[in-house]
Tab-separated table of C-alpha atoms in Angstrom:
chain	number	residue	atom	x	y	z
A	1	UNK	CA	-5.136	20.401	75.710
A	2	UNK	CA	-2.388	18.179	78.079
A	3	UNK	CA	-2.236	14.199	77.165
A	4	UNK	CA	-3.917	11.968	79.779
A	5	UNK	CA	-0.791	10.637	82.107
A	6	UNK	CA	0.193	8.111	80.631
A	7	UNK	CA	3.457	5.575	81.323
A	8	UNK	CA	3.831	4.814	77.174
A	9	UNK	CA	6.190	7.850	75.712
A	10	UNK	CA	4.816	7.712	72.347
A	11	UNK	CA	1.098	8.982	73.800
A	12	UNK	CA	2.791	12.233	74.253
A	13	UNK	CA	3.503	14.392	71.358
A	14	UNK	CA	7.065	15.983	70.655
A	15	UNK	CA	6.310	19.425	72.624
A	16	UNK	CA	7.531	22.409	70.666
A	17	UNK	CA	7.223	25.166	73.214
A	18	UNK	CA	3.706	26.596	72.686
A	19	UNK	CA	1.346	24.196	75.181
A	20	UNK	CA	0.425	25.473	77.946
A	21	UNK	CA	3.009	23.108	80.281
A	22	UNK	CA	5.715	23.676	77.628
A	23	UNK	CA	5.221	27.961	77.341
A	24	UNK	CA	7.806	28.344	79.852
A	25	UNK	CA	10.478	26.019	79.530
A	26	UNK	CA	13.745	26.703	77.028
A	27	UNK	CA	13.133	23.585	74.923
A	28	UNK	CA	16.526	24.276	73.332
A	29	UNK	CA	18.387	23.572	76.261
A	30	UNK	CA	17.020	20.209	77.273
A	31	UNK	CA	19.279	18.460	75.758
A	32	UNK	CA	16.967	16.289	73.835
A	33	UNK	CA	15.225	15.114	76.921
A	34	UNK	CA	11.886	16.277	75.542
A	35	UNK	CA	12.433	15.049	71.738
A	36	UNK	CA	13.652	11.117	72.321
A	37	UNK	CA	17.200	12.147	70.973
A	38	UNK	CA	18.670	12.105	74.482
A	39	UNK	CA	19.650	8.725	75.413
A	40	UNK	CA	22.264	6.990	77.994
A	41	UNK	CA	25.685	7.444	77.723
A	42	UNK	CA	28.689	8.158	79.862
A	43	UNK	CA	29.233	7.097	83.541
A	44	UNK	CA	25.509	8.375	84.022
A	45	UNK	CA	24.844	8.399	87.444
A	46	UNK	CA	26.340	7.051	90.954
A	47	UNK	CA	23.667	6.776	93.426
A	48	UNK	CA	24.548	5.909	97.091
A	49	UNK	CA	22.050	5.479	99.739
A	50	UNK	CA	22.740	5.250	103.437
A	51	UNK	CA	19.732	3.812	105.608
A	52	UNK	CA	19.502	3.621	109.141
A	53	UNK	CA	19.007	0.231	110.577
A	54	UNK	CA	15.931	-1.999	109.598
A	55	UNK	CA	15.020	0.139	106.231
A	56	UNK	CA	15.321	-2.115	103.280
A	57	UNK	CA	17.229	-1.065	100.063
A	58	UNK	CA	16.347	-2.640	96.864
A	59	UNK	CA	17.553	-2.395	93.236
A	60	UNK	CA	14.430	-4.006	91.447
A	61	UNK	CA	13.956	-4.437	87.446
A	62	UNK	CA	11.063	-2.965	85.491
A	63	UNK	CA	8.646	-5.762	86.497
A	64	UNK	CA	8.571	-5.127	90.051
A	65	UNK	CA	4.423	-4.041	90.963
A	66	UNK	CA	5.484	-1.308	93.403
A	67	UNK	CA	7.425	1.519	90.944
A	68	UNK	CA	4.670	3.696	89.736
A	69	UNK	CA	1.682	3.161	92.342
A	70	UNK	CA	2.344	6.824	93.568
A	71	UNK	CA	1.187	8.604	89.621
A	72	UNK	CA	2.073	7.978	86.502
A	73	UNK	CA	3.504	10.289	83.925
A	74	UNK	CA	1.991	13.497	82.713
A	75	UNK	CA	4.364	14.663	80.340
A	76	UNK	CA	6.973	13.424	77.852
A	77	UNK	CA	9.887	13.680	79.527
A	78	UNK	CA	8.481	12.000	82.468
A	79	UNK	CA	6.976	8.834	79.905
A	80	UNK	CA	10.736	8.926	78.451
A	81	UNK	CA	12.576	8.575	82.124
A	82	UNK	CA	9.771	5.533	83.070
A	83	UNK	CA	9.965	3.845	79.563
A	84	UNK	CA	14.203	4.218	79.462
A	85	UNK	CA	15.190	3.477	83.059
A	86	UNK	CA	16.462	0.094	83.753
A	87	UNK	CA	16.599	-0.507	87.158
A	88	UNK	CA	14.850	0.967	90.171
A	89	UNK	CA	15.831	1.446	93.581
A	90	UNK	CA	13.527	0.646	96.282
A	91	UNK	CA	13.738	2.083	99.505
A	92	UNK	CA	11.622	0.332	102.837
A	93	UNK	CA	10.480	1.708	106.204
A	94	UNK	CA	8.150	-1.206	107.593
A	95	UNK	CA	5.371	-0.111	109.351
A	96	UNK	CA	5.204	1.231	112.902
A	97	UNK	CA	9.315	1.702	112.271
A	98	UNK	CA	10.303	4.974	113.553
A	99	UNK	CA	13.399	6.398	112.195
A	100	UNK	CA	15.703	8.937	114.821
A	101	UNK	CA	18.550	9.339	112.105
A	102	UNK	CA	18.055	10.329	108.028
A	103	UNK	CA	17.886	8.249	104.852
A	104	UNK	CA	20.072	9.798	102.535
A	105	UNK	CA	20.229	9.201	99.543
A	106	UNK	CA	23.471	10.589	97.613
A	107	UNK	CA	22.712	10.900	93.535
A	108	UNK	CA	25.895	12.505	91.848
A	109	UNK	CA	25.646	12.773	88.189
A	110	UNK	CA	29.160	11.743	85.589
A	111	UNK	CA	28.451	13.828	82.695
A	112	UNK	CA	26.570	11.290	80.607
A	113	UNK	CA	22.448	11.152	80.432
A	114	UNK	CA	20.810	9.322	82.359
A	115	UNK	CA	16.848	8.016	83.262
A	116	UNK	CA	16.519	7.168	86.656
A	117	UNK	CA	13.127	5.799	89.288
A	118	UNK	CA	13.572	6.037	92.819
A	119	UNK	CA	10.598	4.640	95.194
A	120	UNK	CA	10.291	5.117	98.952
A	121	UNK	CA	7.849	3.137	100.737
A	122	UNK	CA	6.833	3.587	104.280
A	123	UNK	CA	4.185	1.206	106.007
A	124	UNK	CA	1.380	2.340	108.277
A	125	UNK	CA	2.969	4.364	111.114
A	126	UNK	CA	6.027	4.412	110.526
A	127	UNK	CA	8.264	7.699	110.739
A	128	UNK	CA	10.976	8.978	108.464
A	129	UNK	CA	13.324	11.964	106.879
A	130	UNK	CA	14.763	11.070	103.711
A	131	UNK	CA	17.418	13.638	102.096
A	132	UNK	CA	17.947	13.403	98.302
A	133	UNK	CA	21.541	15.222	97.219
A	134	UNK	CA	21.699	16.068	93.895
A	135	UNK	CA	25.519	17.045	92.882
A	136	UNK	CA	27.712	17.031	90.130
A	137	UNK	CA	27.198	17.014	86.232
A	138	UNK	CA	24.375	15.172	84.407
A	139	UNK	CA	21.394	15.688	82.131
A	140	UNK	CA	19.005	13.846	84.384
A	141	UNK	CA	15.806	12.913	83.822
A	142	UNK	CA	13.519	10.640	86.567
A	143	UNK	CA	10.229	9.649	88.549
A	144	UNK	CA	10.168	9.422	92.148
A	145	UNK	CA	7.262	7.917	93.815
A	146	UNK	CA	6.388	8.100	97.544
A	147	UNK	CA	3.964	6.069	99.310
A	148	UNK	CA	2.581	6.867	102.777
A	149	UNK	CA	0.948	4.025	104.576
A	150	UNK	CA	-2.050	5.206	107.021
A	151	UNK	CA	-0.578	7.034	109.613
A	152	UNK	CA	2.738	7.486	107.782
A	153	UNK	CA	5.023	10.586	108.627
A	154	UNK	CA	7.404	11.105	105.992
A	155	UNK	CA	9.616	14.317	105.155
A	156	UNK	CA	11.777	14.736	102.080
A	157	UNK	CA	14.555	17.235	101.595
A	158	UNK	CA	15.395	16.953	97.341
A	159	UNK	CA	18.442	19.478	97.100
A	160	UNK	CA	19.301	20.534	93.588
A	161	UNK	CA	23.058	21.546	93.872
A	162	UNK	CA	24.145	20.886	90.297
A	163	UNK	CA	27.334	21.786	88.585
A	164	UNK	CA	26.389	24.762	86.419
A	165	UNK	CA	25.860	22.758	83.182
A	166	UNK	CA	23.425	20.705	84.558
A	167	UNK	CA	19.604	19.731	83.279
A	168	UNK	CA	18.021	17.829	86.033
A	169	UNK	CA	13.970	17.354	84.673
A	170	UNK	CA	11.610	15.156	87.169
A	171	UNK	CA	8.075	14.062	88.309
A	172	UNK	CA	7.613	14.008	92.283
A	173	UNK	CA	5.103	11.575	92.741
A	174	UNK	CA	2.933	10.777	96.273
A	175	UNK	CA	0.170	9.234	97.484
A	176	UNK	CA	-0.504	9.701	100.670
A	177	UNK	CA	-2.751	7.237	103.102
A	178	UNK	CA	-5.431	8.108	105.516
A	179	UNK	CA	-4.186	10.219	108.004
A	180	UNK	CA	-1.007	10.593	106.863
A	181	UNK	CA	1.373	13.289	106.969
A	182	UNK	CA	3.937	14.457	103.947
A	183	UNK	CA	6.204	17.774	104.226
A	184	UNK	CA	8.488	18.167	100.883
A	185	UNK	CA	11.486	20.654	100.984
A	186	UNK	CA	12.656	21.816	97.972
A	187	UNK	CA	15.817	23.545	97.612
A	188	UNK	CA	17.244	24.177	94.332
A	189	UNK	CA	20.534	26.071	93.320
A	190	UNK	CA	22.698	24.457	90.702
A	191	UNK	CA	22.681	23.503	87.314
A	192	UNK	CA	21.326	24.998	83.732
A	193	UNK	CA	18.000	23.629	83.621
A	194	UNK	CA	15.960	22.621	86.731
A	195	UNK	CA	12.594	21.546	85.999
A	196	UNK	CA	10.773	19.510	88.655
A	197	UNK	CA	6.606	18.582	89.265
A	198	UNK	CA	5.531	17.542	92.733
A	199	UNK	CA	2.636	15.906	92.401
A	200	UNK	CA	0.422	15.112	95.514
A	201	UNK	CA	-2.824	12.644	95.609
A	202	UNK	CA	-4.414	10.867	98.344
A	203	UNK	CA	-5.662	7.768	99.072
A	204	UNK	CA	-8.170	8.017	102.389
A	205	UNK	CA	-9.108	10.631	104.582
A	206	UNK	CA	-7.395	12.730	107.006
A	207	UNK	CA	-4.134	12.797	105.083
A	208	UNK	CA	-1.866	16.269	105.326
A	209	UNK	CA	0.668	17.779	102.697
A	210	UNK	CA	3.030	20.489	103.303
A	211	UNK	CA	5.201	21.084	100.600
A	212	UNK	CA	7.726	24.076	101.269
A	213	UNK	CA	10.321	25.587	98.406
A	214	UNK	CA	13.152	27.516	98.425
A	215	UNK	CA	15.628	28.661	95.483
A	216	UNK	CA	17.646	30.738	93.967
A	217	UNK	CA	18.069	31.736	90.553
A	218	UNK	CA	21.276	33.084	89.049
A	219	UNK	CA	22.437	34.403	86.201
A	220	UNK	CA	21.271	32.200	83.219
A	221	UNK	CA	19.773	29.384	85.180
A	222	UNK	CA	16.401	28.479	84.449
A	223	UNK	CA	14.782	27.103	87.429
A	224	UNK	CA	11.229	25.708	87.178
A	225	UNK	CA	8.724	24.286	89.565
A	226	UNK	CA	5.662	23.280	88.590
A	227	UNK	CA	3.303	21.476	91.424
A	228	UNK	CA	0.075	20.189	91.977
A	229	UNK	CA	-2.342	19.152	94.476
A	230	UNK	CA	-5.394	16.791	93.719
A	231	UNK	CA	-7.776	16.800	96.673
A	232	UNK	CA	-9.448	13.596	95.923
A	233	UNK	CA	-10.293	12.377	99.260
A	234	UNK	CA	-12.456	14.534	102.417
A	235	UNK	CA	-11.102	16.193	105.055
A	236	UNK	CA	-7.650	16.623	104.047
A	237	UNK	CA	-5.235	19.354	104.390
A	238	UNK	CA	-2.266	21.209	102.140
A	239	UNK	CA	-0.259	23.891	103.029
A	240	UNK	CA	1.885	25.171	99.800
A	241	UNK	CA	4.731	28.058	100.525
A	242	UNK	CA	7.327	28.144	97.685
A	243	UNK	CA	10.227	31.370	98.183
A	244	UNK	CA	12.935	32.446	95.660
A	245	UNK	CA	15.691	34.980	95.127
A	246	UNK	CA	16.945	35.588	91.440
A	247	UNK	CA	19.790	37.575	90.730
A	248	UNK	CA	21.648	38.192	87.504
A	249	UNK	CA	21.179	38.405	83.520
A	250	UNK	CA	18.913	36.207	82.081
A	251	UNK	CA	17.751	34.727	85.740
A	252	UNK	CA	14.388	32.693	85.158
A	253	UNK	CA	12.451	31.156	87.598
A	254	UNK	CA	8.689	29.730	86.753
A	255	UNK	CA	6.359	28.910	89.601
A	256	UNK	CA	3.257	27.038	88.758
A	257	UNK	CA	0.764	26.262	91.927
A	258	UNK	CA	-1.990	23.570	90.887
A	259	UNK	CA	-4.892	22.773	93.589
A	260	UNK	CA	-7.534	20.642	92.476
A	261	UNK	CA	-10.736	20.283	94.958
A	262	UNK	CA	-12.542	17.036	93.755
A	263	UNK	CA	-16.362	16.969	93.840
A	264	UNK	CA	-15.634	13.332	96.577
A	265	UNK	CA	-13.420	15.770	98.809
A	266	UNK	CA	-15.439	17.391	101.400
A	267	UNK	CA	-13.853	19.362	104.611
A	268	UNK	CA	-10.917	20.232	102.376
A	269	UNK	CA	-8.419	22.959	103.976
A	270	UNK	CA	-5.548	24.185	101.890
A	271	UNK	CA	-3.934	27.578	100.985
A	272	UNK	CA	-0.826	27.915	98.323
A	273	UNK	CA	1.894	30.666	98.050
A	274	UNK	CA	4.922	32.168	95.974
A	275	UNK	CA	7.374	34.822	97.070
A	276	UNK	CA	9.942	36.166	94.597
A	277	UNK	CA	12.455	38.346	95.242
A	278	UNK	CA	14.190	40.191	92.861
A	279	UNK	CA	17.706	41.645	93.589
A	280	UNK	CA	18.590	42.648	90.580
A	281	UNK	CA	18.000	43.876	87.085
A	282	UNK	CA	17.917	41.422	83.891
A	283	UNK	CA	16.005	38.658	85.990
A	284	UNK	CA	12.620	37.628	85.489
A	285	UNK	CA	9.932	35.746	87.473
A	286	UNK	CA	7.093	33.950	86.254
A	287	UNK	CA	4.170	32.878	89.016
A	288	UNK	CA	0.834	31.490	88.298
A	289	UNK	CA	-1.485	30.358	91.383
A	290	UNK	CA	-4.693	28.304	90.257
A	291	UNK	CA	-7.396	26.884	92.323
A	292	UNK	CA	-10.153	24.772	90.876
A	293	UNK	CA	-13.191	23.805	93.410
A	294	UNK	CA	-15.646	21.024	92.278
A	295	UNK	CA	-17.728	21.361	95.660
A	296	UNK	CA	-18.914	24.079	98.111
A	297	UNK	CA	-18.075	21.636	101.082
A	298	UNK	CA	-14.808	23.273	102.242
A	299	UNK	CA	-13.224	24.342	105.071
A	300	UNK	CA	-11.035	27.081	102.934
A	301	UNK	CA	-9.049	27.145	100.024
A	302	UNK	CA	-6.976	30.338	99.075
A	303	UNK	CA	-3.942	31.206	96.745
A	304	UNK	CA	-1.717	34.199	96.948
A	305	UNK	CA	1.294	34.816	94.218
A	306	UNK	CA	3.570	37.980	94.371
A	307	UNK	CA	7.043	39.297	92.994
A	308	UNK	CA	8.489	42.369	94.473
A	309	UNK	CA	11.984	43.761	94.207
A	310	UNK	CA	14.354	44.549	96.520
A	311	UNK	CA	13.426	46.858	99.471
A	312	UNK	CA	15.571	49.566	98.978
A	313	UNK	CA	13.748	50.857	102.366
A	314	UNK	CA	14.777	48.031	104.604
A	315	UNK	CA	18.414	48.534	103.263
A	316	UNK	CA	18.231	52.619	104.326
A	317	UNK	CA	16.902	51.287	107.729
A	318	UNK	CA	20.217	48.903	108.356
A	319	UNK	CA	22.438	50.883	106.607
A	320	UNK	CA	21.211	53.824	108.896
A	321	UNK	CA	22.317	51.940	111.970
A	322	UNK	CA	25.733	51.734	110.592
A	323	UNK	CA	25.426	48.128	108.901
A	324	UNK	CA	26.980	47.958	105.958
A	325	UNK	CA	25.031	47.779	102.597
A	326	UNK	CA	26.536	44.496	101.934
A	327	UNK	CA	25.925	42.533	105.118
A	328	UNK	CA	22.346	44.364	105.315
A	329	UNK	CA	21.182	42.915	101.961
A	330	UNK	CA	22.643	39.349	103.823
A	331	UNK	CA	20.298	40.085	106.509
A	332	UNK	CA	17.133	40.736	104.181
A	333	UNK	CA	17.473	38.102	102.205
A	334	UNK	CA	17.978	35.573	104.981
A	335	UNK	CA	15.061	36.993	106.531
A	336	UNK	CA	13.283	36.410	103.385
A	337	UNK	CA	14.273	32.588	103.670
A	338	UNK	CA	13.903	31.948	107.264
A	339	UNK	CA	10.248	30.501	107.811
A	340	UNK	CA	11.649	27.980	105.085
A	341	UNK	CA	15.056	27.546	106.148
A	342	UNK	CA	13.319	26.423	109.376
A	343	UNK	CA	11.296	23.601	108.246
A	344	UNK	CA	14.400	21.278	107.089
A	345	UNK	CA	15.114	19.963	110.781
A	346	UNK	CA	18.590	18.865	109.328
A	347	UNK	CA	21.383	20.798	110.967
A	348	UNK	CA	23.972	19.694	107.844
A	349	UNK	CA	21.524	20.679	104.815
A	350	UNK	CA	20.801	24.034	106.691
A	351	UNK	CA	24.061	24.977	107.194
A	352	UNK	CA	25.109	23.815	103.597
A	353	UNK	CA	22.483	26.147	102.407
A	354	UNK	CA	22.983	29.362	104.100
A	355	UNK	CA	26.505	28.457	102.948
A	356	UNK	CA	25.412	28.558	99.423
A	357	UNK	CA	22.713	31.996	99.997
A	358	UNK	CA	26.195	33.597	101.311
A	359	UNK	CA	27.953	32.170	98.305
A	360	UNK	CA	25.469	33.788	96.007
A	361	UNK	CA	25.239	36.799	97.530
A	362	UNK	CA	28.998	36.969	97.545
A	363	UNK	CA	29.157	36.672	93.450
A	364	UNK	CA	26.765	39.611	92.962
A	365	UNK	CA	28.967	41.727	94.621
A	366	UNK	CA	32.537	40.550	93.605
């Protein structure tokens, strides 16, 4: 049985790979994240964020009464990045502030370890994209908390383009007011270890909650996303569609889909899926959907999880009309990714990442 979240590290035992949130995960190559032997050291992190006008950037101490309102820890790791970080950054939209251009938020890792806490705040009705960048070479471990106002629209592109020795662990963390709207894009490439938990709650009525997911797992990475989605309020909405391609010996990618339905959260609507596609031999997908309903009130609630391997079909029916294989497997798997591709709405980040789809589909051929 999981701890109760929890923001005190020492409520959480040392995991040792055979709980339930730990069965996945290669322990070994955490890099004493999960043990309390990892601690700071090195250059750790530079973190540079660029805000439009009007947004407020903060760097707050451990006091301040806005880092953790969003959730609080659920695992060990997560207890060790809130009970080790120093200082927090704290990014503002007022209310009724609507944003035309990005926040971006640049966090490029030195080599060292590092704990980190990141908050973005938006006030009632106000509008905004935020892009996280993940890049470089750290072992990385953090909380990020968003908080939607009522009426809030907030989307976040978190982009996991680690050098390849990389261990980047987090908790996503948001609470979302009444009638608010969240969309999360995930997109996830780089580093050794990628483990990250989206967590969505909300705090009134009428809020909504896309969160979209897109990665791709090479040889040797271990890529992990593990989400879930409390319905604790009535009448609100999430829409879950996570897609990845794994290619390569040793390739690991774990998708875990968590949607509670509280008994308080009538009129519900929400539906959760996972694609995987597997291009070659010596990879290996794990996918587990769950759905737990605490009242009949509901407008519909669904899961769907499934893993196939290439089409060899689709790649007769190119190659027939004189496409060759290689630019007809770039063709499938783009059309794999292009419902997600589409939801980023920024022209840089979706370039960057086709970039990186033809860079990895370029290595499995060379």
């Amino acid at each position: 049985m999981s701890a109760p979240p929890s923001f005190d590290v020492t409520d959480f035992p040392v995991p040792h790979g055979r709980e339930e949130e730990w069965r996945f995960t290669p322990l070994e190559r955490l890099r004493g994240l999960h043990d309390g032997t990892a601690v700071p050291n090195g250059d750790g992190l530079k973190v540079d964020v660029r805000a439009p006008e009007g947004v407020t950037v903060e760097t707050v101490g451990r006091d301040d009464a806005r880092i953790g309102r969003a959730g609080t820890p659920v695992d060990r790791i997560a207890a060790q990045a809130y009970s080790a970080f120093e200082k927090a950054s704290v990014v503002t939209v007022p209310k009724d502030t609507v944003l035309t251009e990005p926040i971006r938020i640049a966090v490029h890792g030195r080599g060292g370890t590092a704990f980190a806490h990141q908050v973005i705040e938006l006030g009632a009705f106000a509008e905004a994209v935020v892009v996280i960048d993940h890049t470089g070479d750290a072992v990385l471990a953090a909380n990020v908390d968003y908080v939607l106002g009522d009426g809030a629209k907030l989307t976040v592109v978190s982009v996991q383009d680690w050098d390849d020795k990389a261990v980047h662990v987090a908790q996503h963390n948001t609470l979302i007011g009444r009638d608010a709207s969240y969309k999360s894009v995930v997109l996830t490439f780089g580093g050794d270890v990628v483990r990250l938990h989206p967590r969505v709650a909300y705090a009134g009525p009428g809020g909504e909650a896309e969160l979209f997911g897109l990665y791709f797992t090479d040889a040797g990475q271990h890529q992990e996303h593990r989400l879930l989605v409390t319905h604790n309020a009535p009448h609100c909405k999430s829409n879950v569609v996570y897609k990845g391609a794994l290619q390569g010996e040793n390739a690991h990618a774990v998708w875990i889909g968590d949607v509670l339905i509280e008994a308080s959260a009538e009129g519900t609507d929400t539906y959760e899926m996972n694609r995987n596609l597997v291009l070659t031999d010596g990879a290996r997908v794990d996918s587990v959907p769950n759905l737990e309903i605490e009242t009949g009130e509901i407008i519909g609630a669904g899961h769907a999880s499934a893993t196939g391997r290439f089409d060899d079909e689709q790649l007769f029916y190119l190659m027939a009309r004189g496409i060759p294989e290689h630019e007809a497997r770039r063709l499938v798997v783009r059309g794999f990714f292009a419902e997600l591709i589409q939801q980023i709405g920024v022209p840089d980040i979706e370039e960057r990442l086709l970039a990186r789809i033809e860079d990895e589909l370029e290595a499995s051929v060379a």
